[in-house]
PDB file of C-alpha atoms in Angstrom:
ATOM      1  CA  MET A 256     -32.976  -0.385   2.663  1.00 77.00           C
ATOM      2  CA  SER A 257     -33.868  -3.820   4.047  1.00 85.00           C
ATOM      3  CA  PHE A 258     -31.309  -6.224   5.477  1.00 86.00           C
ATOM      4  CA  ARG A 259     -31.781  -8.535   2.500  1.00 87.00           C
ATOM      5  CA  GLN A 260     -31.062  -5.667   0.120  1.00 91.00           C
ATOM      6  CA  THR A 261     -27.885  -4.669   1.964  1.00 92.00           C
ATOM      7  CA  ILE A 262     -26.678  -8.278   1.834  1.00 91.00           C
ATOM      8  CA  LEU A 263     -27.199  -8.369  -1.932  1.00 93.00           C
ATOM      9  CA  VAL A 264     -25.477  -4.988  -2.391  1.00 95.00           C
ATOM     10  CA  GLY A 265     -22.578  -6.252  -0.287  1.00 95.00           C
ATOM     11  CA  TRP A 266     -22.112  -9.352  -2.442  1.00 95.00           C
ATOM     12  CA  PHE A 267     -22.255  -7.186  -5.563  1.00 96.00           C
ATOM     13  CA  LEU A 268     -19.574  -4.912  -4.078  1.00 96.00           C
ATOM     14  CA  ILE A 269     -17.380  -7.940  -3.396  1.00 96.00           C
ATOM     15  CA  LEU A 270     -17.761  -9.066  -7.023  1.00 96.00           C
ATOM     16  CA  VAL A 271     -16.764  -5.582  -8.156  1.00 97.00           C
ATOM     17  CA  ALA A 272     -13.758  -5.740  -5.814  1.00 96.00           C
ATOM     18  CA  PHE A 273     -12.565  -8.961  -7.456  1.00 95.00           C
ATOM     19  CA  GLY A 274     -13.127  -7.425 -10.887  1.00 96.00           C
ATOM     20  CA  VAL A 275     -11.066  -4.371  -9.952  1.00 95.00           C
ATOM     21  CA  ALA A 276      -8.300  -6.572  -8.509  1.00 94.00           C
ATOM     22  CA  LEU A 277      -8.136  -8.657 -11.693  1.00 93.00           C
ATOM     23  CA  TRP A 278      -8.049  -5.535 -13.843  1.00 94.00           C
ATOM     24  CA  PHE A 279      -5.140  -4.108 -11.839  1.00 93.00           C
ATOM     25  CA  TYR A 280      -3.255  -7.433 -11.629  1.00 92.00           C
ATOM     26  CA  PRO A 281      -1.122  -7.183 -14.814  1.00 91.00           C
ATOM     27  CA  GLN A 282      -0.323  -3.529 -14.079  1.00 90.00           C
ATOM     28  CA  LEU A 283       1.221  -4.189 -10.667  1.00 89.00           C
ATOM     29  CA  PRO A 284       4.818  -5.082  -9.765  1.00 89.00           C
ATOM     30  CA  ASN A 285       5.789  -8.222  -7.908  1.00 88.00           C
ATOM     31  CA  PRO A 286       5.944  -7.946  -4.938  1.00 88.00           C
ATOM     32  CA  VAL A 287       3.053  -5.503  -4.548  1.00 87.00           C
ATOM     33  CA  PRO A 288       3.415  -2.453  -2.245  1.00 84.00           C
ATOM     34  CA  THR A 289       0.764  -2.952   0.464  1.00 82.00           C
ATOM     35  CA  HIS A 290       1.782  -0.744   3.395  1.00 80.00           C
ATOM     36  CA  TRP A 291       2.780   2.891   3.829  1.00 75.00           C
ATOM     37  CA  ASP A 292       4.264   4.714   6.827  1.00 71.00           C
ATOM     38  CA  VAL A 293       2.863   7.912   8.350  1.00 65.00           C
ATOM     39  CA  ALA A 294       4.872   9.974   5.864  1.00 64.00           C
ATOM     40  CA  GLY A 295       3.344   8.122   2.912  1.00 65.00           C
ATOM     41  CA  HIS A 296       6.456   6.066   2.065  1.00 72.00           C
ATOM     42  CA  ILE A 297       6.146   2.393   1.132  1.00 77.00           C
ATOM     43  CA  ASN A 298       7.407   0.154   3.942  1.00 77.00           C
ATOM     44  CA  GLY A 299       5.692  -3.155   3.244  1.00 81.00           C
ATOM     45  CA  TYR A 300       5.279  -5.533   0.292  1.00 84.00           C
ATOM     46  CA  THR A 301       3.264  -8.687  -0.396  1.00 87.00           C
ATOM     47  CA  PRO A 302       4.024 -11.069  -3.291  1.00 89.00           C
ATOM     48  CA  LYS A 303       1.504 -11.809  -6.018  1.00 89.00           C
ATOM     49  CA  PRO A 304      -1.185 -13.002  -6.091  1.00 89.00           C
ATOM     50  CA  TRP A 305      -1.876 -12.326  -2.392  1.00 89.00           C
ATOM     51  CA  GLY A 306      -0.905  -8.682  -2.586  1.00 87.00           C
ATOM     52  CA  VAL A 307      -3.715  -8.182  -5.112  1.00 90.00           C
ATOM     53  CA  ILE A 308      -6.532 -10.456  -3.945  1.00 91.00           C
ATOM     54  CA  LEU A 309      -6.046 -10.423  -0.165  1.00 90.00           C
ATOM     55  CA  MET A 310      -8.464  -7.543   0.455  1.00 92.00           C
ATOM     56  CA  PRO A 311     -11.315  -9.067  -1.616  1.00 93.00           C
ATOM     57  CA  LEU A 312     -10.801 -12.335   0.276  1.00 95.00           C
ATOM     58  CA  VAL A 313     -10.959 -10.492   3.600  1.00 94.00           C
ATOM     59  CA  MET A 314     -14.135  -8.766   2.404  1.00 95.00           C
ATOM     60  CA  ILE A 315     -15.714 -12.168   1.714  1.00 96.00           C
ATOM     61  CA  GLY A 316     -14.782 -13.447   5.171  1.00 95.00           C
ATOM     62  CA  LEU A 317     -16.116 -10.337   6.895  1.00 94.00           C
ATOM     63  CA  TRP A 318     -19.353 -10.364   4.901  1.00 94.00           C
ATOM     64  CA  LEU A 319     -20.007 -14.020   5.709  1.00 94.00           C
ATOM     65  CA  VAL A 320     -19.529 -13.325   9.419  1.00 93.00           C
ATOM     66  CA  LEU A 321     -21.793 -10.263   9.337  1.00 91.00           C
ATOM     67  CA  TRP A 322     -24.407 -12.259   7.428  1.00 91.00           C
ATOM     68  CA  VAL A 323     -24.410 -15.102   9.975  1.00 92.00           C
ATOM     69  CA  LEU A 324     -24.411 -13.059  13.208  1.00 92.00           C
ATOM     70  CA  PRO A 325     -28.162 -12.245  13.208  1.00 92.00           C
ATOM     71  CA  ALA A 326     -28.968 -15.956  12.994  1.00 90.00           C
ATOM     72  CA  ILE A 327     -26.771 -16.934  15.955  1.00 91.00           C
ATOM     73  CA  SER A 328     -27.445 -14.024  18.313  1.00 90.00           C
ATOM     74  CA  PRO A 329     -28.938 -15.323  21.615  1.00 90.00           C
ATOM     75  CA  LYS A 330     -32.449 -14.678  22.887  1.00 88.00           C
ATOM     76  CA  GLY A 331     -32.751 -11.314  24.592  1.00 84.00           C
ATOM     77  CA  PHE A 332     -29.875  -9.930  22.522  1.00 90.00           C
ATOM     78  CA  ARG A 333     -31.241 -10.477  19.020  1.00 90.00           C
ATOM     79  CA  LEU A 334     -30.355  -8.215  16.106  1.00 92.00           C
ATOM     80  CA  ASP A 335     -33.821  -8.538  14.566  1.00 89.00           C
ATOM     81  CA  SER A 336     -35.192  -5.314  16.059  1.00 87.00           C
ATOM     82  CA  PHE A 337     -32.654  -3.189  14.163  1.00 93.00           C
ATOM     83  CA  LEU A 338     -31.692  -5.390  11.206  1.00 93.00           C
ATOM     84  CA  PRO A 339     -31.940  -2.600   8.584  1.00 93.00           C
ATOM     85  CA  VAL A 340     -29.604  -0.416  10.666  1.00 94.00           C
ATOM     86  CA  TYR A 341     -27.253  -3.351  11.236  1.00 94.00           C
ATOM     87  CA  GLY A 342     -27.203  -3.937   7.490  1.00 93.00           C
ATOM     88  CA  ILE A 343     -26.367  -0.305   6.700  1.00 94.00           C
ATOM     89  CA  ILE A 344     -23.547  -0.240   9.254  1.00 94.00           C
ATOM     90  CA  SER A 345     -22.156  -3.523   7.905  1.00 94.00           C
ATOM     91  CA  LEU A 346     -22.347  -2.229   4.335  1.00 95.00           C
ATOM     92  CA  ALA A 347     -20.570   1.000   5.325  1.00 94.00           C
ATOM     93  CA  ILE A 348     -17.682  -1.015   6.781  1.00 94.00           C
ATOM     94  CA  LEU A 349     -17.484  -3.144   3.629  1.00 95.00           C
ATOM     95  CA  ALA A 350     -17.564  -0.040   1.428  1.00 94.00           C
ATOM     96  CA  VAL A 351     -14.648   1.481   3.356  1.00 93.00           C
ATOM     97  CA  MET A 352     -12.648  -1.699   2.807  1.00 93.00           C
ATOM     98  CA  PHE A 353     -13.426  -1.475  -0.911  1.00 95.00           C
ATOM     99  CA  VAL A 354     -12.305   2.168  -1.091  1.00 93.00           C
ATOM    100  CA  ILE A 355      -9.082   1.381   0.777  1.00 90.00           C
ATOM    101  CA  MET A 356      -8.426  -1.519  -1.605  1.00 91.00           C
ATOM    102  CA  VAL A 357      -8.857   0.678  -4.695  1.00 92.00           C
ATOM    103  CA  ILE A 358      -6.651   3.432  -3.255  1.00 90.00           C
ATOM    104  CA  THR A 359      -3.989   0.893  -2.294  1.00 88.00           C
ATOM    105  CA  LEU A 360      -3.943  -0.650  -5.769  1.00 91.00           C
ATOM    106  CA  LEU A 361      -3.738   2.765  -7.426  1.00 90.00           C
ATOM    107  CA  ALA A 362      -0.800   3.730  -5.217  1.00 87.00           C
ATOM    108  CA  ALA A 363       0.883   0.353  -5.799  1.00 87.00           C
ATOM    109  CA  ARG A 364       0.582   0.894  -9.549  1.00 87.00           C
ATOM    110  CA  GLY A 365       2.493   4.153  -9.189  1.00 83.00           C
ATOM    111  CA  SER A 366      -0.195   6.820  -8.820  1.00 82.00           C
ATOM    112  CA  ASP A 367       0.995   9.707  -6.656  1.00 80.00           C
ATOM    113  CA  LEU A 368      -1.591   9.583  -3.854  1.00 80.00           C
ATOM    114  CA  PRO A 369      -1.187  11.141  -0.379  1.00 81.00           C
ATOM    115  CA  MET A 370      -1.960   7.940   1.526  1.00 78.00           C
ATOM    116  CA  GLN A 371      -1.317   9.554   4.919  1.00 80.00           C
ATOM    117  CA  ARG A 372      -4.186  11.964   4.207  1.00 85.00           C
ATOM    118  CA  ILE A 373      -6.629   9.764   2.334  1.00 88.00           C
ATOM    119  CA  ALA A 374      -6.824   7.047   5.006  1.00 86.00           C
ATOM    120  CA  PRO A 375      -7.858   9.431   7.854  1.00 90.00           C
ATOM    121  CA  ILE A 376     -10.486  11.043   5.626  1.00 92.00           C
ATOM    122  CA  VAL A 377     -12.006   7.637   4.862  1.00 93.00           C
ATOM    123  CA  ILE A 378     -11.900   6.624   8.537  1.00 93.00           C
ATOM    124  CA  GLY A 379     -13.458   9.929   9.564  1.00 94.00           C
ATOM    125  CA  LEU A 380     -16.321   9.459   7.108  1.00 94.00           C
ATOM    126  CA  LEU A 381     -16.914   5.944   8.455  1.00 94.00           C
ATOM    127  CA  LEU A 382     -17.145   7.294  12.005  1.00 95.00           C
ATOM    128  CA  LEU A 383     -19.655   9.890  10.802  1.00 94.00           C
ATOM    129  CA  VAL A 384     -21.867   7.164   9.334  1.00 93.00           C
ATOM    130  CA  LEU A 385     -21.582   4.974  12.425  1.00 94.00           C
ATOM    131  CA  GLY A 386     -22.336   7.906  14.713  1.00 94.00           C
ATOM    132  CA  ASN A 387     -25.535   8.723  12.859  1.00 94.00           C
ATOM    133  CA  TYR A 388     -26.864   5.198  13.419  1.00 94.00           C
ATOM    134  CA  PHE A 389     -25.544   4.436  16.909  1.00 92.00           C
ATOM    135  CA  GLY A 390     -28.701   5.649  18.621  1.00 91.00           C
ATOM    136  CA  LYS A 391     -30.730   3.015  16.730  1.00 93.00           C
ATOM    137  CA  ILE A 392     -28.636   0.037  17.816  1.00 94.00           C
ATOM    138  CA  ARG A 393     -30.328  -2.149  20.432  1.00 93.00           C
ATOM    139  CA  LYS A 394     -28.629  -4.249  23.087  1.00 93.00           C
ATOM    140  CA  ASN A 395     -26.636  -7.144  21.608  1.00 93.00           C
ATOM    141  CA  PHE A 396     -23.312  -8.936  21.924  1.00 93.00           C
ATOM    142  CA  PHE A 397     -21.824  -8.149  18.520  1.00 92.00           C
ATOM    143  CA  ILE A 398     -22.047  -4.478  17.590  1.00 92.00           C
ATOM    144  CA  GLY A 399     -21.986  -1.248  19.559  1.00 92.00           C
ATOM    145  CA  ILE A 400     -20.544  -0.146  22.913  1.00 94.00           C
ATOM    146  CA  ARG A 401     -20.571  -3.406  24.832  1.00 94.00           C
ATOM    147  CA  THR A 402     -19.513  -2.840  28.432  1.00 95.00           C
ATOM    148  CA  PRO A 403     -20.739  -4.652  31.582  1.00 94.00           C
ATOM    149  CA  TRP A 404     -22.964  -1.643  32.334  1.00 95.00           C
ATOM    150  CA  THR A 405     -24.577  -1.260  28.903  1.00 95.00           C
ATOM    151  CA  LEU A 406     -25.266  -5.003  28.708  1.00 94.00           C
ATOM    152  CA  ALA A 407     -26.842  -4.940  32.173  1.00 92.00           C
ATOM    153  CA  SER A 408     -29.434  -2.249  31.386  1.00 92.00           C
ATOM    154  CA  ASP A 409     -31.468  -1.289  28.314  1.00 93.00           C
ATOM    155  CA  GLU A 410     -31.612   2.345  29.454  1.00 94.00           C
ATOM    156  CA  VAL A 411     -27.871   2.532  30.047  1.00 95.00           C
ATOM    157  CA  TRP A 412     -27.318   0.990  26.609  1.00 95.00           C
ATOM    158  CA  THR A 413     -29.574   3.569  24.954  1.00 95.00           C
ATOM    159  CA  ARG A 414     -28.082   6.594  26.709  1.00 96.00           C
ATOM    160  CA  THR A 415     -24.505   5.427  26.186  1.00 96.00           C
ATOM    161  CA  HIS A 416     -25.129   4.948  22.478  1.00 96.00           C
ATOM    162  CA  HIS A 417     -26.647   8.395  22.145  1.00 96.00           C
ATOM    163  CA  LEU A 418     -23.470   9.745  23.769  1.00 96.00           C
ATOM    164  CA  GLY A 419     -21.302   7.517  21.569  1.00 95.00           C
ATOM    165  CA  GLY A 420     -23.159   8.654  18.462  1.00 95.00           C
ATOM    166  CA  TRP A 421     -22.313  12.310  19.126  1.00 96.00           C
ATOM    167  CA  LEU A 422     -18.703  11.415  19.930  1.00 96.00           C
ATOM    168  CA  PHE A 423     -18.329   9.387  16.738  1.00 96.00           C
ATOM    169  CA  VAL A 424     -19.731  12.245  14.643  1.00 96.00           C
ATOM    170  CA  ILE A 425     -17.494  14.857  16.301  1.00 96.00           C
ATOM    171  CA  GLY A 426     -14.473  12.539  16.207  1.00 96.00           C
ATOM    172  CA  GLY A 427     -15.126  11.692  12.571  1.00 96.00           C
ATOM    173  CA  LEU A 428     -15.239  15.374  11.652  1.00 96.00           C
ATOM    174  CA  ILE A 429     -11.979  16.031  13.520  1.00 96.00           C
ATOM    175  CA  ILE A 430     -10.187  13.091  11.880  1.00 95.00           C
ATOM    176  CA  ALA A 431     -11.448  13.945   8.395  1.00 95.00           C
ATOM    177  CA  ALA A 432     -10.488  17.599   8.874  1.00 95.00           C
ATOM    178  CA  ALA A 433      -7.042  16.556  10.104  1.00 93.00           C
ATOM    179  CA  GLY A 434      -6.588  14.488   6.958  1.00 91.00           C
ATOM    180  CA  LEU A 435      -7.461  17.512   4.859  1.00 91.00           C
ATOM    181  CA  ILE A 436      -5.648  20.385   6.560  1.00 91.00           C
ATOM    182  CA  ALA A 437      -3.387  19.252   9.419  1.00 88.00           C
ATOM    183  CA  PRO A 438       0.396  18.962   8.895  1.00 88.00           C
ATOM    184  CA  ALA A 439       1.063  15.497   7.492  1.00 80.00           C
ATOM    185  CA  HIS A 440       3.306  14.446  10.391  1.00 82.00           C
ATOM    186  CA  LEU A 441       0.517  15.184  12.911  1.00 88.00           C
ATOM    187  CA  VAL A 442      -2.355  13.366  11.199  1.00 88.00           C
ATOM    188  CA  SER A 443      -1.709   9.876  12.599  1.00 87.00           C
ATOM    189  CA  GLY A 444      -1.245  11.267  16.112  1.00 90.00           C
ATOM    190  CA  ILE A 445      -4.545  13.143  15.897  1.00 93.00           C
ATOM    191  CA  LEU A 446      -6.321  10.008  14.684  1.00 92.00           C
ATOM    192  CA  ILE A 447      -4.939   7.894  17.541  1.00 93.00           C
ATOM    193  CA  ALA A 448      -5.735  10.568  20.136  1.00 96.00           C
ATOM    194  CA  VAL A 449      -9.339  10.905  18.940  1.00 96.00           C
ATOM    195  CA  VAL A 450      -9.913   7.143  18.933  1.00 95.00           C
ATOM    196  CA  ILE A 451      -8.487   6.799  22.462  1.00 96.00           C
ATOM    197  CA  ALA A 452     -10.583   9.743  23.698  1.00 96.00           C
ATOM    198  CA  ILE A 453     -13.786   8.283  22.234  1.00 96.00           C
ATOM    199  CA  SER A 454     -13.036   4.877  23.770  1.00 95.00           C
ATOM    200  CA  LEU A 455     -12.318   6.264  27.241  1.00 96.00           C
ATOM    201  CA  ILE A 456     -15.311   8.603  27.288  1.00 96.00           C
ATOM    202  CA  THR A 457     -17.798   5.985  26.094  1.00 96.00           C
ATOM    203  CA  VAL A 458     -16.584   3.287  28.494  1.00 96.00           C
ATOM    204  CA  GLY A 459     -16.367   5.713  31.415  1.00 96.00           C
ATOM    205  CA  GLY A 460     -19.686   7.269  30.427  1.00 95.00           C
ATOM    206  CA  SER A 461     -21.443   3.900  30.490  1.00 96.00           C
ATOM    207  CA  TYR A 462     -20.196   3.330  34.040  1.00 95.00           C
ATOM    208  CA  PHE A 463     -21.356   6.704  35.333  1.00 95.00           C
ATOM    209  CA  ILE A 464     -24.708   6.467  33.547  1.00 95.00           C
ATOM    210  CA  TYR A 465     -25.263   3.047  35.113  1.00 95.00           C
ATOM    211  CA  ARG A 466     -24.269   4.341  38.519  1.00 93.00           C
ATOM    212  CA  ARG A 467     -26.665   7.273  38.253  1.00 91.00           C
ATOM    213  CA  LEU A 468     -29.591   5.167  37.033  1.00 89.00           C
ATOM    214  CA  GLU A 469     -29.106   1.837  38.779  1.00 83.00           C
ATOM    215  CA  GLY A 470     -26.721   2.534  41.661  1.00 76.00           C
ATOM    216  CA  PHE A 471     -24.546  -0.100  43.294  1.00 64.00           C
ATOM    217  CA  THR A 472     -25.182  -2.260  46.315  1.00 56.00           C
ATOM    218  CA  ASN A 473     -22.739  -3.433  48.978  1.00 53.00           C
ATOM    219  CA  GLY A 474     -22.621  -6.889  50.446  1.00 51.00           C
ATOM    220  CA  ASN A 475     -25.632  -6.089  52.666  1.00 55.00           C
ATOM    221  CA  GLY A 476     -27.764  -5.151  49.660  1.00 53.00           C
ATOM    222  CA  GLN A 477     -27.561  -1.431  50.438  1.00 54.00           C
ATOM    223  CA  ASN A 478     -26.583   1.375  48.028  1.00 56.00           C
TER     224      ASN A 478
END
């Protein structure tokens, strides 16, 4: 799928999101339940109409930003070399927002949905998609594992993103599995632990990969 095609699909998805929100609107209470705790109990409300249309509006804002970024990326860090991959990743993020919006509206209407399980499953699936494409992301300022060491070296960027891709896939599987089978009170803790572990390993990994490939010099220019 080309970048142009993903942009068009994204705008279509946003139109569908507004259509879904308008269809749900008369069925929802005022204020609208918009937040659930780790046990799945409602603990946050937003008055109409914002409780219904906020997510579609956020989707528009995000999609505009993602659409503009390739045009403003600086020389040497352009997104052009992997635009189709960038488009797929952007569309996956937008699709997750759409799914979360639909689930939230269903639950707000009164459907008995296990929110504390559904959200981790959706997040896990997103990580799986991102992990499968991480190895195809090239050095840039906007998307990927952007540390001082990955931005300083194309090879460090590539190797770190191969590592990050595997970690995202494994982490996504763990989070999705936790949403399916782990005790409900442990799911959020597992999600947070996995995200922290992935962050620490990728950042630390980029440093050690850089050190192994490039080395460091002291004030006298010696390693």
